[in-house]
XYZ file of C-alpha atoms in Angstrom:
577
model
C -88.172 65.470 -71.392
C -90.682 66.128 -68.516
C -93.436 63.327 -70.078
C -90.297 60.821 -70.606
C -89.604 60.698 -67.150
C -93.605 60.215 -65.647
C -93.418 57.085 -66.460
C -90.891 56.151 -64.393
C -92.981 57.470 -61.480
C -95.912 55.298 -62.403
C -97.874 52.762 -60.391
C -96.987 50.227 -62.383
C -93.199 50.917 -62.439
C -93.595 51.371 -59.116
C -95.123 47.638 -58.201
C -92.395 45.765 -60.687
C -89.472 47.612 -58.800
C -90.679 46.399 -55.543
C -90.695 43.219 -57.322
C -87.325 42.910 -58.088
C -86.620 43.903 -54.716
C -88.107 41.097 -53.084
C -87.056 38.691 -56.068
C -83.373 40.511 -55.181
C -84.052 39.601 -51.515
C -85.190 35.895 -52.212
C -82.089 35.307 -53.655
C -80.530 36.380 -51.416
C -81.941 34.300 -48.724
C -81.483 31.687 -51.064
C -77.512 31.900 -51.432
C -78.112 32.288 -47.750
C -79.666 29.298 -46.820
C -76.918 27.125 -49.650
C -74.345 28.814 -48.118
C -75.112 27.352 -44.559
C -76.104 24.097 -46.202
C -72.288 24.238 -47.476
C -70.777 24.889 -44.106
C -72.134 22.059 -42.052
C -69.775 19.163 -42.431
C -72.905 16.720 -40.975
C -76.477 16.834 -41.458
C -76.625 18.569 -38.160
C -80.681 19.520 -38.488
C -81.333 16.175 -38.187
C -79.546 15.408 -34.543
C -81.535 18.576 -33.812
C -84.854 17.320 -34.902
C -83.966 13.520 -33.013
C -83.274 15.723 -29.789
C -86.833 17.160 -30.033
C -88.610 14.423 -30.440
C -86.778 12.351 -27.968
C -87.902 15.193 -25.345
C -91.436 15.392 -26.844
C -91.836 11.532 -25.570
C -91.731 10.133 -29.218
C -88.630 7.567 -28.880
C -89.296 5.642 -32.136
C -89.536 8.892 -34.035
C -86.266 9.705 -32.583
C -84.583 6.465 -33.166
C -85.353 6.551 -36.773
C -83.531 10.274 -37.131
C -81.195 9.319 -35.141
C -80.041 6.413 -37.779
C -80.581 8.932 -40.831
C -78.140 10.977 -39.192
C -75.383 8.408 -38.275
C -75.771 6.735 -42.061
C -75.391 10.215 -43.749
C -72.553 11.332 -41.672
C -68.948 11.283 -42.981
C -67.061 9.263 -40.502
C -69.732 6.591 -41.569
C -70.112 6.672 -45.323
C -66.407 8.422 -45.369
C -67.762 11.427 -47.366
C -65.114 13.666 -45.934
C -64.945 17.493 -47.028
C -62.585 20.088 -45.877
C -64.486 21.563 -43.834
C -64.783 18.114 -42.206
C -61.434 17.619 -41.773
C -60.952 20.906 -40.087
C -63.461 20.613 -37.424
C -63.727 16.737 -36.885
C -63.732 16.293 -33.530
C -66.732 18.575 -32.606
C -68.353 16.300 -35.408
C -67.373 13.129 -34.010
C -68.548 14.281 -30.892
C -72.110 14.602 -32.380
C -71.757 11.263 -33.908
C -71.592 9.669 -30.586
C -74.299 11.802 -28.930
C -76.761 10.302 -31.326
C -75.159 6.822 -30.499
C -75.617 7.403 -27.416
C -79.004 8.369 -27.437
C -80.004 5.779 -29.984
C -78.996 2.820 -28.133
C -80.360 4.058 -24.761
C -83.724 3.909 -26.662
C -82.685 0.407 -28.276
C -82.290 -0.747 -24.743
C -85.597 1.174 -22.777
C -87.619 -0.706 -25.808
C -85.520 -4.058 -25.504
C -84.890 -3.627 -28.943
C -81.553 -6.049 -29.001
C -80.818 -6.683 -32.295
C -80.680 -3.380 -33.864
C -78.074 -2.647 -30.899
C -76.034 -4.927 -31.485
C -76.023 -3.972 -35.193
C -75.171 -0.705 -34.611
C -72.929 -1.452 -31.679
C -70.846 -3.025 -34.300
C -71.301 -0.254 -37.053
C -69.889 2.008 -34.623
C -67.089 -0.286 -33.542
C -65.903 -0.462 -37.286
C -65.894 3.748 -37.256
C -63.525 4.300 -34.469
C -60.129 4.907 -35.962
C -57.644 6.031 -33.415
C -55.786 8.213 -35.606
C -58.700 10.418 -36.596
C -60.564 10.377 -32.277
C -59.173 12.815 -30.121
C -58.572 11.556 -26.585
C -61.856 13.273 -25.254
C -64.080 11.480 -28.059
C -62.170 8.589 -27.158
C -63.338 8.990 -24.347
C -66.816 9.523 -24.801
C -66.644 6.203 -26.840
C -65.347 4.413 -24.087
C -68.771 5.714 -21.525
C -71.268 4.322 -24.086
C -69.971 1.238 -24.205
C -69.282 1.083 -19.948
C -73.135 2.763 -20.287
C -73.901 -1.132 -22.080
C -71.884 -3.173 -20.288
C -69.818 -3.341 -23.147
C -66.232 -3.706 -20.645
C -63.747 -5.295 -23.019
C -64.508 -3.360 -25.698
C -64.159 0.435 -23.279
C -60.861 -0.990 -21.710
C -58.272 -1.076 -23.879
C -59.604 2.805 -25.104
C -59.312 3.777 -21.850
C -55.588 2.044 -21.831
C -54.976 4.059 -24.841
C -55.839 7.770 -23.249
C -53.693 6.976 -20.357
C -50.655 6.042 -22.154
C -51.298 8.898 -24.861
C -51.264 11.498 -21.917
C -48.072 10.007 -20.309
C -46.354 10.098 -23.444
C -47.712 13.496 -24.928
C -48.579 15.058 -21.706
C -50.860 17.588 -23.531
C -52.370 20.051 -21.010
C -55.280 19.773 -22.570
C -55.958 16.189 -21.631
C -54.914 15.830 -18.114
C -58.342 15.682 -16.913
C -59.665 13.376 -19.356
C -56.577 10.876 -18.365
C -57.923 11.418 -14.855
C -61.678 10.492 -15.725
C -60.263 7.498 -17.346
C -58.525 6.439 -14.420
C -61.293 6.486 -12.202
C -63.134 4.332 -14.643
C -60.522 1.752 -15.444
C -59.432 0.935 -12.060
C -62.700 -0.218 -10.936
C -62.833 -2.625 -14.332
C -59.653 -3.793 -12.825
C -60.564 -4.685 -9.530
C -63.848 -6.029 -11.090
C -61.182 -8.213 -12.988
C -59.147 -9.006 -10.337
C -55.968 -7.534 -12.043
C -54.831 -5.800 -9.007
C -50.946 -5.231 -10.282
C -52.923 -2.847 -12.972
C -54.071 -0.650 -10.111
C -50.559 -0.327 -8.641
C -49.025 0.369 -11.763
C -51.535 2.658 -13.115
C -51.299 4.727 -9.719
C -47.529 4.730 -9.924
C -47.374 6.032 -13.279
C -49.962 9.041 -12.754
C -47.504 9.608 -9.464
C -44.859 9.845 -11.543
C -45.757 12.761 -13.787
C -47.006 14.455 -10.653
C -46.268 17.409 -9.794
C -47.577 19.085 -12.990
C -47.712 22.594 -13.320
C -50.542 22.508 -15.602
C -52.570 20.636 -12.709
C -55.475 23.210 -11.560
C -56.870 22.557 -8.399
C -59.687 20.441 -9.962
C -57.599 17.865 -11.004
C -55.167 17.770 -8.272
C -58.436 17.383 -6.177
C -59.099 14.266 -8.201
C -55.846 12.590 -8.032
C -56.253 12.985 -4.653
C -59.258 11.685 -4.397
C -57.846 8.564 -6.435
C -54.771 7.999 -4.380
C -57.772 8.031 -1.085
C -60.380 5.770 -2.830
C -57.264 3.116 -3.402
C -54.954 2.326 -0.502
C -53.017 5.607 -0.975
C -54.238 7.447 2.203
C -50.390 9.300 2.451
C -50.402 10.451 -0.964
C -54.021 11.621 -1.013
C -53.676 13.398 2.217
C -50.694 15.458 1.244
C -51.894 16.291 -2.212
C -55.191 17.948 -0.281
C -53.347 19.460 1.784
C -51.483 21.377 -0.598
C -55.047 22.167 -2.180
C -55.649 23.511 1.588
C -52.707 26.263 1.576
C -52.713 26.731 -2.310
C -56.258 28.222 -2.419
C -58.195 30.530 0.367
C -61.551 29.058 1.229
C -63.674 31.731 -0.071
C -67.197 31.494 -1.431
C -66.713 33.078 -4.340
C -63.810 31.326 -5.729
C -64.189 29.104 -8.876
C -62.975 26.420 -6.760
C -65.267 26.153 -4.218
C -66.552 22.604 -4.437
C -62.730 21.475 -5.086
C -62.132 23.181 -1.695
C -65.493 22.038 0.388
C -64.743 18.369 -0.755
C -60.737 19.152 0.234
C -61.529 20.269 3.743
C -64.155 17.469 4.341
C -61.956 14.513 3.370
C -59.347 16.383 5.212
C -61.672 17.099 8.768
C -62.255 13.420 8.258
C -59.138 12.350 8.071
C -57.199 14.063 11.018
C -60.290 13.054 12.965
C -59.715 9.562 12.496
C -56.108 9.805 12.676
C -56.180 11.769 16.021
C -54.271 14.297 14.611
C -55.905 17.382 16.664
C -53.211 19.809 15.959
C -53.983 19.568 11.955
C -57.492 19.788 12.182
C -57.610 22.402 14.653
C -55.606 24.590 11.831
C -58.064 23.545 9.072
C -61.493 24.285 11.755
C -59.399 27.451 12.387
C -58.848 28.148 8.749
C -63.072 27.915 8.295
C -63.388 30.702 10.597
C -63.250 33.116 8.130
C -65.782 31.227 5.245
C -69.167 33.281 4.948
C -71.027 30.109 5.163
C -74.129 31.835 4.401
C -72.932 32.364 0.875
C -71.635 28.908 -0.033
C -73.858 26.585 -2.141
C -76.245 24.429 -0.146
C -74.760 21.035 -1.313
C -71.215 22.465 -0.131
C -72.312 23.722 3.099
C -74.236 20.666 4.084
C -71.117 18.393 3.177
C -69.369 20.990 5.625
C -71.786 20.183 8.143
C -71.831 16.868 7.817
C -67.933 16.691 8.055
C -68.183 19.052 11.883
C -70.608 16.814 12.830
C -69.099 14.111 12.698
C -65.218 15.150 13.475
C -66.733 16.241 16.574
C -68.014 20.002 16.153
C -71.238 19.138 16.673
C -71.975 22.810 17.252
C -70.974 24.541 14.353
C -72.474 21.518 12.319
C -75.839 22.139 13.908
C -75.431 26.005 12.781
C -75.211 24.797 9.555
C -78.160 22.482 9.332
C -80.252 25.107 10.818
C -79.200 28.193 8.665
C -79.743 25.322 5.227
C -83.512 24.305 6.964
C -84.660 27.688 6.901
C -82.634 29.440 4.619
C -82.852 26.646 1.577
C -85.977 24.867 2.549
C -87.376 23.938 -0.489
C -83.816 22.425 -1.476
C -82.858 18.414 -1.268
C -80.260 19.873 1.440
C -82.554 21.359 3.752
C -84.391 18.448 3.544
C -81.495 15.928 4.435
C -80.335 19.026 6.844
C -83.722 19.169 9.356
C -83.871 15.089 8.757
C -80.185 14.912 10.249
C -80.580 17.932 12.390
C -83.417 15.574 13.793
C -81.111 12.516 14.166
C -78.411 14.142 16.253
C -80.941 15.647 18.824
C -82.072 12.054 19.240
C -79.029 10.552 20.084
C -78.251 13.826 22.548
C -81.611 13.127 24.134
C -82.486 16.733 23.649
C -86.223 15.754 23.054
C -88.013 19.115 22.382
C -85.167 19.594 19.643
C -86.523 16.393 17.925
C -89.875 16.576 18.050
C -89.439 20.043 16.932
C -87.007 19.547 13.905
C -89.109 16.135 13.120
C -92.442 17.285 13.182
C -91.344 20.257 10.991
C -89.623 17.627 8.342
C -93.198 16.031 7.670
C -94.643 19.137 7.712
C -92.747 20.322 4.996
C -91.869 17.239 3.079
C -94.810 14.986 3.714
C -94.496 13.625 0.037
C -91.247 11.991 0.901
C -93.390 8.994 2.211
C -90.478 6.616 3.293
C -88.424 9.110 5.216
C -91.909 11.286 6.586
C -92.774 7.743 7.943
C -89.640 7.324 9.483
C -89.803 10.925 10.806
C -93.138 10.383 12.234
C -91.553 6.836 13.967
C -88.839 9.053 15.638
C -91.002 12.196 16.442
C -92.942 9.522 18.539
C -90.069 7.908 20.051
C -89.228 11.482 21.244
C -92.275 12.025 22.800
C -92.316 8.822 24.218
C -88.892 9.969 26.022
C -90.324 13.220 27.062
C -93.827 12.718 28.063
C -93.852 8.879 29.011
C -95.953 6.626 27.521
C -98.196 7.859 25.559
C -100.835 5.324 26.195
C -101.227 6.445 29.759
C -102.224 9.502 27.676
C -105.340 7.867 26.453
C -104.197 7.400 23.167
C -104.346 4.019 21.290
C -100.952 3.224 20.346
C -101.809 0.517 17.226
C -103.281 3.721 15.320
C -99.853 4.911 15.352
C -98.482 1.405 14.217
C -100.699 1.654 11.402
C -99.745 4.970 10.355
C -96.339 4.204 10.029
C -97.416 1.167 8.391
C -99.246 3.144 5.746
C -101.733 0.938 6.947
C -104.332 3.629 8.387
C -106.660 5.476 6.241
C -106.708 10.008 5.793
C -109.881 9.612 7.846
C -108.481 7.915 10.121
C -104.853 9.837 10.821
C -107.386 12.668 10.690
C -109.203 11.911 13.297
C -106.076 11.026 15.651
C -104.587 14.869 14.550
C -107.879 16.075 16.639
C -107.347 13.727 19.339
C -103.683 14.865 19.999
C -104.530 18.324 19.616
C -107.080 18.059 22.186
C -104.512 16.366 24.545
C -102.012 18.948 23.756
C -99.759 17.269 21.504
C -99.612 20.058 19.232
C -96.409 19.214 17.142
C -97.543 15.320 17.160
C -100.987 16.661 15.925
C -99.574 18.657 13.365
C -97.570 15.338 12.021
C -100.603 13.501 11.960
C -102.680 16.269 10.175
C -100.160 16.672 7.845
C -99.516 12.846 6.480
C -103.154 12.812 6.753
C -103.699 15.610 4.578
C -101.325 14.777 2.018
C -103.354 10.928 2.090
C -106.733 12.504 1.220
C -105.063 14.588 -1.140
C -104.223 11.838 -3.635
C -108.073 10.557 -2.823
C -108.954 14.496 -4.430
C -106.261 14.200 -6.888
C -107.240 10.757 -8.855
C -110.885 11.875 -9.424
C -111.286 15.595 -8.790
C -115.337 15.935 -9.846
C -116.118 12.401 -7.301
C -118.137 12.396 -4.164
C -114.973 11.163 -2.519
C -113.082 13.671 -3.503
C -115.866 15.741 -2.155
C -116.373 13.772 0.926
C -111.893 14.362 1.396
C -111.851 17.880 1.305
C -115.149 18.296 3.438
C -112.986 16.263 5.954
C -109.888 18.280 5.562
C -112.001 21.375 5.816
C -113.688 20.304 9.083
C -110.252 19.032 11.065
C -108.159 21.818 9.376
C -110.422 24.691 11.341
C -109.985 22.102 14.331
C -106.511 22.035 14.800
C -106.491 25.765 13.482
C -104.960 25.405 9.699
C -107.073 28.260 8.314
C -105.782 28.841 4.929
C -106.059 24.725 4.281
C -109.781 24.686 5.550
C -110.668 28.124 3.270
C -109.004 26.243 0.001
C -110.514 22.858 0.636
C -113.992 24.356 1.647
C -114.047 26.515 -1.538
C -113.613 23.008 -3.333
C -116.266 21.264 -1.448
C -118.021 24.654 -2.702
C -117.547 24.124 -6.428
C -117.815 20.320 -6.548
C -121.597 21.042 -4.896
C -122.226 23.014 -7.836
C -121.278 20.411 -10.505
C -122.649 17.373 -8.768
C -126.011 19.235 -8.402
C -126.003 20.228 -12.400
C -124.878 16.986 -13.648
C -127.509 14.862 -14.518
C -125.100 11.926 -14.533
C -125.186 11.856 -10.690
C -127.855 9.501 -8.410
C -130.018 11.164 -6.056
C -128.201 9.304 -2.963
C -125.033 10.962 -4.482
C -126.532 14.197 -4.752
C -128.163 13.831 -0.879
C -124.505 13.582 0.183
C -123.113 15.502 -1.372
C -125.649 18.520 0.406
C -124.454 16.833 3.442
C -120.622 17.727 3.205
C -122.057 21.323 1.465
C -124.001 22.245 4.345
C -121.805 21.314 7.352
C -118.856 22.901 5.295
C -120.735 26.366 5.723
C -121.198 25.513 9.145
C -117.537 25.333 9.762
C -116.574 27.770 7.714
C -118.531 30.205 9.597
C -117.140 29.131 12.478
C -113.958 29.721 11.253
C -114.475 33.118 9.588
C -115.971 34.042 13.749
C -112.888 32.985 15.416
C -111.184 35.050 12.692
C -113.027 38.501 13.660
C -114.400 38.536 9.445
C -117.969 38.695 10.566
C -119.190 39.363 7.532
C -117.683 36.180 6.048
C -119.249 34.618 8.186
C -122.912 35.883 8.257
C -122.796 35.111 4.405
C -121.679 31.415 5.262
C -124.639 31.364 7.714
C -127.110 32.917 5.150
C -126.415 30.201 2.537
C -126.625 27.803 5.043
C -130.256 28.951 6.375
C -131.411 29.776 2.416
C -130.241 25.999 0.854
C -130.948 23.723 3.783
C -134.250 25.650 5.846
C -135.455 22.201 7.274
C -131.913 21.119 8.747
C -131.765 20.094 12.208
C -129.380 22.787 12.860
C -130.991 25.496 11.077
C -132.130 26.941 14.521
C -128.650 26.736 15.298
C -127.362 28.608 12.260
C -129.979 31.301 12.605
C -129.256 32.043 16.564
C -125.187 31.987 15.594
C -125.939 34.467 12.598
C -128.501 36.474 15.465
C -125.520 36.362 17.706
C -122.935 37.997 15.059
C -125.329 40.308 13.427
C -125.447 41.672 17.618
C -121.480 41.555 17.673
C -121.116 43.617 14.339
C -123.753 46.423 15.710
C -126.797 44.969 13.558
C -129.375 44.583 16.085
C -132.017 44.869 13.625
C -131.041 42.059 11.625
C -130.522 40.151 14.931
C -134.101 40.343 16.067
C -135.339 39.449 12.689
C -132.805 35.945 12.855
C -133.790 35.441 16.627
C -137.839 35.644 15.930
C -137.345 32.745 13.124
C -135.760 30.826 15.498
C -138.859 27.386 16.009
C -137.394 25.182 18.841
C -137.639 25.779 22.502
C -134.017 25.030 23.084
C -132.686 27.818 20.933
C -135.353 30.330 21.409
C -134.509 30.110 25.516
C -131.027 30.891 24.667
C -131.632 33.765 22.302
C -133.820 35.091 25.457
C -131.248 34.494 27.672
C -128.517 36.173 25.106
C -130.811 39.740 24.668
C -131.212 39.729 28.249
């Protein structure tokens, strides 16, 4: 019995029963993977794989599996299963996403004909009795999305009267979305008695008690955008004393968008008493922890209903809270605006100057910042040409007309005048010129030549960390231009130009910083790669001079008895004695 049952134990035995078990476990992966296959109504893998592509940049690759997809799915061959039938609307739904997406390639590559093909293979597919409202719906955008107007119309007709008749919860706000696309068509159209009736019969099934606040915020918002000031008014302000303005309420940008309209409203009615209650009612929002876009629409609806000062609050607490949001950006621009027309000058230039600081990329408005923030000073300081200052370089800045070198060299002029935010301004649109020079040919003596000039007015007007990043790149671009054989000898000579005065004015830099040693080593590599410059005496009697400051007077007498003109040798007497 005891030798019948070794074998069993045996290597072998062993190997073929872990065999079977993955054999066992391939089938069942297998059933697995048919089983899935079974499930999904459409081929849904392919939608998937035309998504990818279309994000990976490849638009013909996703055109063609977009079309495999639409011919191999059952509302177009009419291969219907069960499982179809049970779930059809999420798969008509991602029918018309790859529609969609199909023909907004067809139009990008003008591809005409195949649209209108398919425009028509989708027409024949619709069949009202098998689209639910919403994927009526969604029918009805891609053709509005193709200016396809008479064929969306009548759908949208369709989901209008379906709600009134059905009134399904479900679909009040889809009714809504297709009223606020149909009654522009109609206007469009000229069909003006389709407005008014339209706008009576969504009045009539109103109130609702399956309205949320949403779409009692958009029937308002209807009634407003068409005549119906009376209606819309009411409607928000039963929004108003339905819901508490807090900030952590679900329906917070129903609410900010209620109590703008509304602050609008009284204000231009000159009904005080009303928005005094609403102002009153805003008392008690924690501003700080609404959503950017809702607190600037806030502030924008103060500002102008008259509370300029709360608005300002707002604009200020976005600016510096938010900066790096498109809010804070329209905030400081409109924060800007209103000091202007208050004539509160320093505010301006202030709030101005910091917009192109921060936003200099934003060429059309920085330009128009920069116009103002001169205006401003203007206003303040009088004219600025009594200042010395040539006023068509600032013409020509605006203009986009001036050069990096040039707004450069203006951002040291002001600075030296004492126009320190106006300087700043300059440096900064300046900067952010020489910084596409840098950017379209990184390895080029421009780009070279750029950040040597950035380096040296950066430690001018006293933007350290700019000078130390651009100087490191004047640095490393030294180093490639002097290995590549590719590069002329002129090239090469300039290039040791920018190298050697960047030293110089990083070392300055690094002094006026108190980081001596930085700037002894900047001095060093200045006096080791360029020993014949006409300011190597100079560099050797600054680097004599620090090595004194940072208690190295041995090192000091050693740089002070190199020193080989008169001039400097007099003053490193003069310095020791």
């Amino acid at each position: 019995m005891t030798n019948s049952i070794k074998p069993f134990h045996s290597g072998s035995l062993l190997i073929v029963g872990k065999v079977s078990i993955v054999v066992f476990f391939g089938v069942l992966i297998a059933i697995a993977a048919f089983t899935s296959t079974c499930l999904a109504a459409d081929n849904y893998f392919l939608l998937k794989e035309a998504n990818l592509a279309l994000d990976e940049g490849k638009p013909l690759v996703a055109a063609e599996l977009f079309v495999k997809y639409i011919d191999s799915h059952p509302a177009t061959n009419g291969t219907e299963t069960p499982l179809y039938r049970k779930k059809r609307q999420y798969y008509i739904k991602n029918l018309l996403t790859a529609y969609s997406n199909l023909f907004d390639i067809y139009r990008d590559t003008g591809n005409k004909n195949e649209f209108l093909s398919r425009l028509n293979r989708l027409k024949a597919t619709y069949n009202n009795g098998t689209f639910s409202p919403k994927n009526i719906y969604n029918l009805a955008e891609i053709y509005l999305d193709h200016s396809q107007i008479d064929a969306a119309k009548p759908l949208l007709e369709l989901i209008i009267k379906q709600h009134i008749a059905n009134h399904y919860p479900d679909n009040i706000k889809v009714a809504l979305r297709a009223s606020s696309k149909l009654i522009p068509i109609y206007r469009s159209k000229g069909e003006n008695v389709a407005i008014e009736s339209l706008l009576a019969s969504l009045h009539e099934n109103y109130p609702d008690p399956n309205f949320d606040l949403n779409d009692k915020y958009k029937l308002a918002t209807l009634y407003l955008d068409n005549g119906k000031e009376t209606q819309g008014t009411r409607m928000l302000q039963e929004i108003a004393e339905e819901e508490p303005f807090d900030a952590n309420t679900p329906f917070t940008y129903t609410l900010t968008g209620t109590y703008t309209k509304l602050l609008n409203i009284f204000h231009r009615t000159h009904n005080h008493a009303a928005k005094d209650k609403l102002l009153e009612q805003l008392k008690s929002v924690s501003l700080e922890k609404l959503a950017p876009g809702n607190a600037y629409k806030l502030a924008v609806a103060l500002l102008n209903s008259g509370k300029k000062e709360q608005g300002r609050k707002i604009f200020d607490l976005l600016a510096n809270k938010h900066p790096q949001t498109v809010w804070a950006r329209k905030s400081l621009f409109l924060r800007a605006q209103d000091a202007m027309s208050e004539k509160d000058w320093d505010t301006a230039i202030n709030r101005f100057s910091t917009y192109i600081d921060r936003y200099p990329e934003q060429t059309f408005f920085a330009a128009k910042a920069y116009s103002n923030l001169l205006d401003a000073h203007w206003s303040r300081d009088g004219n600025l040409e009594d200042q010395q200052i040539k006023i068509n370089q600032f013409a020509d800045i605006i203009n986009g007309m001036a050069d990096y070198e040039t707004q450069l060299n203006l951002a040291r002029d002001l600075h030296r005048k004492g126009f320190n935010e106006l300087a700043t301004a300059t440096f900064t649109l300046g900067y952010t010129a020489a910084t596409k020079i840098i950017e379209k040919n990184p390895q080029s003596i421009d780009a070279m030549r750029a950040n040597w000039l950035i380096t040296n007015y950066g430690v001018e007007l006293g933007k350290h960390d700019i000078a130390r990043k651009n100087g490191a790149s004047v640095i490393n671009q030294s180093q490639a231009i002097k290995a590549s054989a590719l590069h002329s000898l002129k090239t090469k000579e300039r290039a040791d130009h920018f190298l050697s005065r960047t030293y110089l004015r990083l070392a300055e830099m690094n002094e006026t910083n108190g980081e001596y040693a930085k700037a002894e080593a900047m001095l060093t590599l200045f006096i080791e790669e360029f020993p014949g410059d006409i300011d190597t005496d100079y560099a050797r009697f600054t680097l004599g001079c620090l090595y004194e400051k940072d208690n190295k007077p041995t090192q000091a007498v050693e740089m002070f008895k190199g020193l080989t003109g008169s001039r400097w040798k007099e003053k490193a007497r003069q310095t020791r004695n």
